[in-house]
GROMACS .gro file of C-alpha atoms in nm:
model
  282
    1MET     CA    1   5.055   6.582  -8.499
    2ALA     CA    2   5.052   6.213  -8.406
    3ILE     CA    3   5.294   6.079  -8.151
    4GLU     CA    4   5.354   5.704  -8.121
    5LEU     CA    5   5.431   5.618  -7.763
    6VAL     CA    6   5.684   5.351  -7.678
    7THR     CA    7   5.554   5.014  -7.566
    8GLN     CA    8   5.799   4.817  -7.357
    9TYR     CA    9   5.780   4.443  -7.289
   10LEU     CA   10   5.956   4.332  -6.974
   11PRO     CA   11   6.113   3.985  -6.925
   12TYR     CA   12   5.840   3.890  -6.678
   13VAL     CA   13   5.544   3.648  -6.688
   14ASP     CA   14   5.229   3.727  -6.493
   15GLU     CA   15   5.195   3.380  -6.339
   16LEU     CA   16   4.873   3.247  -6.191
   17PHE     CA   17   4.873   3.169  -5.821
   18SER     CA   18   4.874   2.796  -5.752
   19THR     CA   19   4.873   2.597  -5.428
   20GLU     CA   20   5.102   2.302  -5.374
   21SER     CA   21   4.938   1.963  -5.327
   22LYS     CA   22   4.867   1.842  -4.973
   23LYS     CA   23   4.714   1.506  -5.062
   24SER     CA   24   5.019   1.317  -4.936
   25LEU     CA   25   4.913   1.410  -4.581
   26LEU     CA   26   4.572   1.246  -4.629
   27THR     CA   27   4.665   0.937  -4.827
   28ASN     CA   28   4.914   0.651  -4.827
   29GLN     CA   29   5.146   0.469  -5.066
   30ASP     CA   30   5.113   0.128  -4.901
   31PHE     CA   31   5.071  -0.068  -5.226
   32SER     CA   32   5.282  -0.105  -5.539
   33TRP     CA   33   5.139  -0.133  -5.890
   34THR     CA   34   5.483  -0.209  -6.039
   35GLY     CA   35   5.438  -0.462  -6.317
   36ALA     CA   36   5.058  -0.460  -6.288
   37HIS     CA   37   4.764  -0.241  -6.383
   38THR     CA   38   4.534  -0.391  -6.118
   39ILE     CA   39   4.609  -0.528  -5.774
   40LYS     CA   40   4.384  -0.726  -5.540
   41VAL     CA   41   4.375  -0.672  -5.165
   42TYR     CA   42   4.256  -0.950  -4.936
   43LYS     CA   43   3.984  -0.905  -4.674
   44ILE     CA   44   3.987  -1.188  -4.419
   45THR     CA   45   3.719  -1.254  -4.159
   46THR     CA   46   3.768  -1.356  -3.795
   47ALA     CA   47   3.617  -1.628  -3.573
   48GLN     CA   48   3.340  -1.578  -3.320
   49MET     CA   49   3.419  -1.626  -2.951
   50GLY     CA   50   3.244  -1.888  -2.737
   51ASP     CA   51   3.266  -2.047  -2.393
   52TYR     CA   52   3.533  -2.305  -2.331
   53GLY     CA   53   3.388  -2.647  -2.239
   54ARG     CA   54   3.597  -2.714  -1.931
   55SER     CA   55   3.394  -3.022  -1.834
   56GLY     CA   56   3.397  -3.153  -2.190
   57PRO     CA   57   3.282  -3.059  -2.540
   58GLU     CA   58   2.920  -2.971  -2.603
   59SER     CA   59   2.697  -3.217  -2.780
   60GLY     CA   60   2.790  -3.244  -3.146
   61ASN     CA   61   3.139  -3.099  -3.097
   62TRP     CA   62   3.460  -3.294  -3.060
   63SER     CA   63   3.659  -2.999  -2.920
   64ARG     CA   64   3.629  -2.823  -2.586
   65TYR     CA   65   3.710  -2.500  -2.774
   66GLY     CA   66   3.381  -2.518  -2.958
   67GLU     CA   67   3.278  -2.560  -3.322
   68VAL     CA   68   3.563  -2.519  -3.568
   69GLN     CA   69   3.489  -2.222  -3.792
   70GLY     CA   70   3.624  -2.138  -4.135
   71LEU     CA   71   3.764  -1.797  -4.233
   72ASP     CA   72   3.654  -1.616  -4.549
   73ALA     CA   73   3.920  -1.457  -4.770
   74THR     CA   74   3.765  -1.225  -5.029
   75THR     CA   75   3.939  -0.961  -5.239
   76GLU     CA   76   3.874  -0.608  -5.361
   77GLU     CA   77   4.019  -0.502  -5.696
   78LEU     CA   78   4.209  -0.174  -5.737
   79PRO     CA   79   4.254  -0.099  -6.110
   80LEU     CA   80   4.424   0.223  -6.218
   81LYS     CA   81   4.170   0.424  -6.420
   82ASN     CA   82   4.339   0.756  -6.502
   83ASP     CA   83   4.600   0.759  -6.779
   84ARG     CA   84   4.628   1.126  -6.877
   85ALA     CA   85   4.855   1.314  -7.116
   86PHE     CA   86   4.931   1.651  -7.279
   87THR     CA   87   5.162   1.794  -7.544
   88PHE     CA   88   5.256   2.138  -7.677
   89ALA     CA   89   5.526   2.295  -7.893
   90VAL     CA   90   5.745   2.602  -7.843
   91ASP     CA   91   5.867   2.753  -8.170
   92LYS     CA   92   6.227   2.879  -8.178
   93LEU     CA   93   6.128   3.225  -8.296
   94ASP     CA   94   5.850   3.251  -8.038
   95LYS     CA   95   6.104   3.172  -7.768
   96ASP     CA   96   6.353   3.424  -7.906
   97GLU     CA   97   6.103   3.705  -7.963
   98THR     CA   98   5.952   3.679  -7.616
   99GLY     CA   99   6.288   3.733  -7.452
  100GLY     CA  100   6.312   3.367  -7.358
  101GLN     CA  101   5.998   3.385  -7.144
  102LEU     CA  102   5.824   3.127  -7.364
  103ALA     CA  103   6.066   2.847  -7.281
  104ALA     CA  104   5.984   2.477  -7.274
  105ALA     CA  105   6.125   2.410  -6.926
  106SER     CA  106   5.933   2.691  -6.754
  107ALA     CA  107   5.619   2.608  -6.956
  108LEU     CA  108   5.639   2.247  -6.841
  109ALA     CA  109   5.677   2.352  -6.478
  110ARG     CA  110   5.375   2.579  -6.522
  111GLN     CA  111   5.173   2.292  -6.670
  112VAL     CA  112   5.251   2.072  -6.370
  113ARG     CA  113   5.179   2.348  -6.119
  114GLU     CA  114   4.862   2.494  -6.268
  115VAL     CA  115   4.702   2.197  -6.445
  116ILE     CA  116   4.825   1.856  -6.330
  117ILE     CA  117   4.843   1.908  -5.953
  118PRO     CA  118   4.493   2.066  -5.932
  119GLU     CA  119   4.346   1.786  -6.147
  120VAL     CA  120   4.495   1.508  -5.935
  121ASP     CA  121   4.401   1.680  -5.609
  122THR     CA  122   4.040   1.734  -5.721
  123TYR     CA  123   4.008   1.370  -5.822
  124VAL     CA  124   4.158   1.232  -5.499
  125TYR     CA  125   3.947   1.451  -5.270
  126GLY     CA  126   3.637   1.358  -5.471
  127VAL     CA  127   3.710   0.986  -5.425
  128MET     CA  128   3.762   1.034  -5.052
  129THR     CA  129   3.439   1.225  -4.992
  130ALA     CA  130   3.239   0.982  -5.205
  131GLY     CA  131   3.385   0.680  -5.025
  132ALA     CA  132   3.372   0.821  -4.672
  133GLY     CA  133   3.231   0.575  -4.422
  134HIS     CA  134   3.067   0.854  -4.222
  135LYS     CA  135   2.854   1.111  -4.406
  136PRO     CA  136   2.608   1.285  -4.174
  137ALA     CA  137   2.331   1.510  -4.301
  138ALA     CA  138   2.440   1.840  -4.449
  139VAL     CA  139   2.483   2.122  -4.197
  140ALA     CA  140   2.540   2.492  -4.256
  141LEU     CA  141   2.866   2.559  -4.072
  142THR     CA  142   2.893   2.876  -3.866
  143LYS     CA  143   3.139   3.016  -3.615
  144THR     CA  144   2.905   2.902  -3.335
  145ASN     CA  145   2.861   2.538  -3.442
  146ILE     CA  146   3.190   2.454  -3.615
  147TYR     CA  147   3.357   2.325  -3.298
  148ASP     CA  148   3.061   2.100  -3.210
  149GLN     CA  149   3.069   1.952  -3.560
  150ILE     CA  150   3.444   1.885  -3.542
  151ILE     CA  151   3.434   1.715  -3.201
  152ALA     CA  152   3.136   1.509  -3.324
  153ALA     CA  153   3.354   1.390  -3.612
  154SER     CA  154   3.637   1.309  -3.372
  155ASN     CA  155   3.396   1.117  -3.148
  156THR     CA  156   3.267   0.917  -3.445
  157LEU     CA  157   3.619   0.816  -3.548
  158ASP     CA  158   3.696   0.724  -3.186
  159ASN     CA  159   3.396   0.490  -3.179
  160SER     CA  160   3.510   0.341  -3.511
  161GLU     CA  161   3.847   0.262  -3.344
  162VAL     CA  162   4.039   0.474  -3.593
  163PRO     CA  163   4.398   0.544  -3.477
  164GLU     CA  164   4.408   0.870  -3.283
  165THR     CA  165   4.751   0.978  -3.405
  166GLY     CA  166   4.785   1.096  -3.763
  167ARG     CA  167   4.431   1.226  -3.818
  168ILE     CA  168   4.389   1.522  -4.052
  169ILE     CA  169   4.116   1.787  -4.070
  170LEU     CA  170   4.078   1.925  -4.423
  171VAL     CA  171   3.899   2.259  -4.457
  172THR     CA  172   3.850   2.536  -4.710
  173PRO     CA  173   3.983   2.886  -4.633
  174ASP     CA  174   3.623   2.993  -4.560
  175VAL     CA  175   3.573   2.721  -4.298
  176TYR     CA  176   3.915   2.790  -4.149
  177LEU     CA  177   3.803   3.150  -4.101
  178LEU     CA  178   3.499   3.025  -3.907
  179MET     CA  179   3.730   2.815  -3.689
  180LYS     CA  180   3.942   3.120  -3.606
  181GLN     CA  181   3.627   3.319  -3.521
  182CYS     CA  182   3.486   3.048  -3.293
  183LYS     CA  183   3.530   3.137  -2.924
  184ASP     CA  184   3.540   2.767  -2.827
  185ILE     CA  185   3.836   2.682  -3.049
  186THR     CA  186   4.192   2.732  -2.937
  187MET     CA  187   4.419   2.597  -3.206
  188GLU     CA  188   4.776   2.495  -3.138
  189THR     CA  189   4.992   2.683  -3.387
  190ASP     CA  190   5.331   2.569  -3.256
  191ILE     CA  191   5.393   2.344  -3.556
  192GLY     CA  192   5.730   2.201  -3.653
  193ASN     CA  193   5.886   2.355  -3.960
  194ASP     CA  194   5.883   2.022  -4.145
  195MET     CA  195   5.506   1.996  -4.102
  196ARG     CA  196   5.454   2.360  -4.201
  197LEU     CA  197   5.643   2.295  -4.522
  198ARG     CA  198   5.401   2.010  -4.595
  199GLY     CA  199   5.098   2.235  -4.540
  200VAL     CA  200   4.992   2.185  -4.176
  201ILE     CA  201   4.876   2.517  -4.031
  202SER     CA  202   4.762   2.417  -3.681
  203ASN     CA  203   4.644   2.137  -3.452
  204LEU     CA  204   4.296   2.089  -3.310
  205ASP     CA  205   4.165   1.806  -3.093
  206GLY     CA  206   4.473   1.600  -3.176
  207CYS     CA  207   4.433   1.648  -3.552
  208SER     CA  208   4.655   1.836  -3.793
  209VAL     CA  209   4.462   2.108  -3.979
  210ILE     CA  210   4.525   2.180  -4.347
  211LYS     CA  211   4.336   2.407  -4.584
  212VAL     CA  212   4.281   2.357  -4.956
  213PRO     CA  213   4.122   2.597  -5.209
  214LYS     CA  214   3.754   2.520  -5.253
  215THR     CA  215   3.805   2.490  -5.629
  216ARG     CA  216   3.977   2.156  -5.566
  217LEU     CA  217   3.699   2.020  -5.346
  218PRO     CA  218   3.346   1.893  -5.415
  219LYS     CA  219   3.064   2.142  -5.423
  220ASN     CA  220   2.917   2.226  -5.080
  221PHE     CA  221   3.227   2.093  -4.902
  222GLY     CA  222   3.226   2.156  -4.528
  223PHE     CA  223   3.518   1.969  -4.377
  224MET     CA  224   3.669   1.622  -4.379
  225MET     CA  225   3.843   1.439  -4.096
  226ALA     CA  226   4.046   1.144  -4.218
  227HIS     CA  227   4.328   0.910  -4.132
  228PRO     CA  228   4.572   0.841  -4.420
  229CYS     CA  229   4.539   0.464  -4.371
  230ALA     CA  230   4.199   0.476  -4.544
  231THR     CA  231   4.302   0.599  -4.889
  232ALA     CA  232   4.566   0.471  -5.127
  233ALA     CA  233   4.661   0.733  -5.387
  234PRO     CA  234   4.917   0.582  -5.625
  235THR     CA  235   5.093   0.761  -5.908
  236LYS     CA  236   5.231   0.473  -6.112
  237LEU     CA  237   5.381   0.681  -6.393
  238GLU     CA  238   5.477   1.047  -6.416
  239ASP     CA  239   5.675   1.103  -6.735
  240TYR     CA  240   5.767   1.443  -6.885
  241LYS     CA  241   5.988   1.498  -7.191
  242ILE     CA  242   6.129   1.793  -7.386
  243HIS     CA  243   6.235   1.705  -7.742
  244GLN     CA  244   6.468   1.946  -7.922
  245ASP     CA  245   6.392   1.992  -8.296
  246PRO     CA  246   6.182   1.676  -8.343
  247PRO     CA  247   6.068   1.595  -8.699
  248GLY     CA  248   5.821   1.856  -8.822
  249ILE     CA  249   5.894   2.119  -8.554
  250SER     CA  250   6.157   2.394  -8.541
  251GLY     CA  251   6.185   2.429  -8.167
  252GLU     CA  252   6.088   2.219  -7.869
  253LEU     CA  253   5.813   1.961  -7.829
  254VAL     CA  254   5.692   1.895  -7.476
  255GLU     CA  255   5.507   1.574  -7.387
  256GLY     CA  256   5.376   1.455  -7.055
  257ARG     CA  257   5.190   1.157  -6.917
  258ILE     CA  258   5.063   1.070  -6.570
  259CYS     CA  259   4.888   0.752  -6.457
  260TYR     CA  260   4.722   0.786  -6.118
  261ASP     CA  261   4.420   0.690  -5.909
  262ALA     CA  262   4.280   0.685  -5.557
  263PHE     CA  263   4.103   0.411  -5.363
  264VAL     CA  264   3.920   0.413  -5.031
  265LEU     CA  265   3.975   0.067  -4.882
  266GLU     CA  266   3.643  -0.094  -4.792
  267ASN     CA  267   3.742  -0.203  -4.442
  268LYS     CA  268   3.895   0.137  -4.365
  269ALA     CA  269   3.622   0.367  -4.501
  270GLY     CA  270   3.524   0.434  -4.140
  271ALA     CA  271   3.846   0.635  -4.104
  272ILE     CA  272   3.693   0.914  -4.317
  273TYR     CA  273   3.428   1.154  -4.188
  274TYR     CA  274   3.286   1.397  -4.444
  275GLN     CA  275   3.062   1.684  -4.342
  276ALA     CA  276   2.886   1.852  -4.634
  277GLN     CA  277   2.696   2.181  -4.628
  278PRO     CA  278   2.348   2.241  -4.773
  279GLU     CA  279   2.309   2.339  -5.135
  280THR     CA  280   2.340   2.714  -5.165
  281PRO     CA  281   2.077   2.900  -5.372
  282ALA     CA  282   2.194   3.015  -5.715
   0.00000   0.00000   0.00000
């Protein structure tokens, strides 16, 4: 005798875990691309100092202040390179026969959470590590050397005259575990709720510490110490639409487009310190 057992489908979707973006802590929105696809940023030189000719100008000069110098004004171009899009349809019967779980609004939110945010984060962090002004030789990070490497990064930024307030240390969960195991590190965990909501988990050596899944970071990532003044990360356009019963579709058509980029400013690259780890054997 055969017995057919009942199969029950619950109104529940087994969602993938996804981490919110923390790139806003590491980057800035100092420039506007409104009305333009490319902007140019000026870089202007300064004048050299000399001795004042109190008894009169030196030979060949008419001024006691010295030779009159000119200032150079060059530009760096920042063109937006990423214009990305997606589209999908949700059939009316599919929505009805899945108990409403296959709905356009929730599917769009899932697309943003699981696809768009990780893509943008990966791109921005890749630009920052590639454009870092300080990239020492790769070092295998351990619980015994992690503190020395971090204070070396802090010292380097100090010598580059990077602002001391606002610095961020970006680590993977694995490196954060090493930091917690290091006997020389005492991290300040008394963080304001507003900063916790943005992703800050502790403070170390005057820097806010945030952790990001290693899947969003370059291969062999160790840690990065950066000031947000160094990197502009604009999102010029973020446009999402849900069309009800468009021509040719019985249901909903979802379309999305995002235009974004990231730029490490040439004169501020010294505000990024990237420590890579050696290539791991396959």
